[in-house]
Coordinates of C-alpha atoms in Angstrom, one line a residue:
X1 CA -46.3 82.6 77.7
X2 CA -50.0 81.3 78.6
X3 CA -50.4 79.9 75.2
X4 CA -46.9 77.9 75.5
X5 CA -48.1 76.2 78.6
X6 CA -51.0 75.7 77.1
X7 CA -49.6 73.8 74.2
X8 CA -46.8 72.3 76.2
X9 CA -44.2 74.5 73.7
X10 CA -41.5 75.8 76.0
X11 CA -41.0 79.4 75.4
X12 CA -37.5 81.5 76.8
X13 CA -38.0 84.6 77.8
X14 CA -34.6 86.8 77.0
X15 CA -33.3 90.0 78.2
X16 CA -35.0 92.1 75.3
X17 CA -38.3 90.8 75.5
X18 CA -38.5 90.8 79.3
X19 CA -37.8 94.2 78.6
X20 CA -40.6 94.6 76.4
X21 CA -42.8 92.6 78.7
X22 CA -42.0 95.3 81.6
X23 CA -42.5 98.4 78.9
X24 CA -46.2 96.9 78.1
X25 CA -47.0 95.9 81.3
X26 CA -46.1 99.8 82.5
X27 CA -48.0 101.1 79.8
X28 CA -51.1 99.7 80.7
X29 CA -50.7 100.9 84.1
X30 CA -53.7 103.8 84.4
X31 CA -52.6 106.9 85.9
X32 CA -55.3 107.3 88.1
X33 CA -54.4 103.7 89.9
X34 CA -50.8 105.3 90.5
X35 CA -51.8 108.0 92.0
X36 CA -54.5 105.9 94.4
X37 CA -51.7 104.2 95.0
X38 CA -49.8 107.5 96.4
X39 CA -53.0 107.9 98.1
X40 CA -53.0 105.3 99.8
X41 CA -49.9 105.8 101.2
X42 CA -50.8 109.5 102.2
X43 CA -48.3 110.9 100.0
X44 CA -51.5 112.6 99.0
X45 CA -53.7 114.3 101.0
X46 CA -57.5 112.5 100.1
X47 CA -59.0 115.9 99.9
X48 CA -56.5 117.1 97.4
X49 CA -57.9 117.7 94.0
X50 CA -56.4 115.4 91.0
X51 CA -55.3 118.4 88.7
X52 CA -53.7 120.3 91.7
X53 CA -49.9 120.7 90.6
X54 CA -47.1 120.0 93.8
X55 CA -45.4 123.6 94.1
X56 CA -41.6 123.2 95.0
X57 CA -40.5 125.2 97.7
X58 CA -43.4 125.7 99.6
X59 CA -43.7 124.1 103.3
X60 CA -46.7 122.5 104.0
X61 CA -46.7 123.1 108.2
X62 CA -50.0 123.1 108.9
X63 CA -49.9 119.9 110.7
X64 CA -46.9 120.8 113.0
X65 CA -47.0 122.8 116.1
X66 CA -43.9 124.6 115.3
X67 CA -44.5 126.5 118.6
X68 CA -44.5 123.6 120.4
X69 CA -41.4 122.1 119.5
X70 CA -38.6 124.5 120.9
X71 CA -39.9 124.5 124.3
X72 CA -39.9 120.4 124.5
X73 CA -35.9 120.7 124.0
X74 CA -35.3 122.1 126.8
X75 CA -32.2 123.7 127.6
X76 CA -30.7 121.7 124.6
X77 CA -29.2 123.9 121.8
X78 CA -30.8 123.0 118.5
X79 CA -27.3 122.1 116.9
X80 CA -27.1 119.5 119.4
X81 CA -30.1 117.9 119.4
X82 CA -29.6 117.6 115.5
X83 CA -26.5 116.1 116.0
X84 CA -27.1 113.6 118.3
X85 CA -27.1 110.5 116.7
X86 CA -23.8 111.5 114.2
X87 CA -21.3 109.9 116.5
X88 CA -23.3 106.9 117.0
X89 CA -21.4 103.5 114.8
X90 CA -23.9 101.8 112.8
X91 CA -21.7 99.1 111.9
X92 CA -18.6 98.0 112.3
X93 CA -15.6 98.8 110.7
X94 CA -14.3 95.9 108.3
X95 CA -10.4 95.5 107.7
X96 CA -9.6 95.1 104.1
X97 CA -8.9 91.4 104.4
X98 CA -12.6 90.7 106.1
X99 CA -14.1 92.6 103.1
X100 CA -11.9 90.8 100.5
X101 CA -13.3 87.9 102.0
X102 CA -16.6 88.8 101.8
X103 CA -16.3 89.6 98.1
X104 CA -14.3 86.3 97.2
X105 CA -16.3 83.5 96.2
X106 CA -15.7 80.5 98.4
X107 CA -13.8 77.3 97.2
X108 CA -16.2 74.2 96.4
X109 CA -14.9 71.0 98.3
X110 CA -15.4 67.5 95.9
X111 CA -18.4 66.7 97.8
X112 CA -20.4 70.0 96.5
X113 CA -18.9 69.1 92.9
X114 CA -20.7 65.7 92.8
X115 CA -23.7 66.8 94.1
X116 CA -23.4 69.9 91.6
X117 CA -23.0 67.3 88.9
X118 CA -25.9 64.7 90.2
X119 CA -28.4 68.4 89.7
X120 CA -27.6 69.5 86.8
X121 CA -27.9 66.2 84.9
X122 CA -31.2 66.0 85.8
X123 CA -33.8 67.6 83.2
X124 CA -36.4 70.9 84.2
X125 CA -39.6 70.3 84.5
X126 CA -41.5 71.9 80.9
X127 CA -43.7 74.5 81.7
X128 CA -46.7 72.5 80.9
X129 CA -45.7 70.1 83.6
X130 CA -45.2 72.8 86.4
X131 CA -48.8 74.4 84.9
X132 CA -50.4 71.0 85.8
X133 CA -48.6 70.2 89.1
X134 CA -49.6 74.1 89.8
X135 CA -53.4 73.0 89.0
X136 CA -53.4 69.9 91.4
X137 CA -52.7 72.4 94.3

């Protein structure tokens, strides 16, 4: 793509080689910057070792005070404290005809069609123009 703007070709980028853009651009992706990356986000403890394998099924609870946490319910049943929030709406209930009209594309009035008409009659900018109005920035 650089070398089109370069020499002002114009170059389309279709489904299949966007496609193959994404597959190399994933394959040179290092492992090791993935799994900073899930470092970074302390998915990953930053002592862990890099080889160390996730074992399914095991808790990790060393940072909770499990002992602590019954006692600051109360006289709550754990049941209900769970199920708190499970009654509480978090949106609205739509009737059919306010989701049909969601769905339905609206109807263009003539004004929108001229000025529909006016934009697409008017040529894109080649890439090699937007590369040099991107350089004057």
């Amino acid at each position: 793509m650089l070398l089109c703007m370069d020499n002002a070709s114009q170059y389309e980028v279709s489904l299949l080689s966007a496609i193959h853009m994404l597959a190399r651009a994933w394959g040179r992706v290092k492992d090791e910057t993935i799994a900073n990356c899930f470092r970074a986000c302390c998915f990953i403890p930053s002592g862990a070792d890099d080889d160390a394998s996730c074992t399914v099924g095991e808790e990790d609870t060393s940072e909770l005070d499990v002992d602590g946490l019954l006692p600051a319910l109360g006289n709550v049943p754990f049941e209900e404290y769970i199920a708190t929030d499970s009654s509480v709406e978090t949106c609205g209930a739509l009737l059919d005809a306010e989701i049909v009209e969601m769905v339905r594309p609206s109807e263009p009035s003539h004004e929108t069609e001229v000025g529909d008409a006016a934009v697409a009659s008017e040529p894109l900018p080649r890439a090699a123009d937007v590369a040099a109005g991107l350089a004057l920035a």
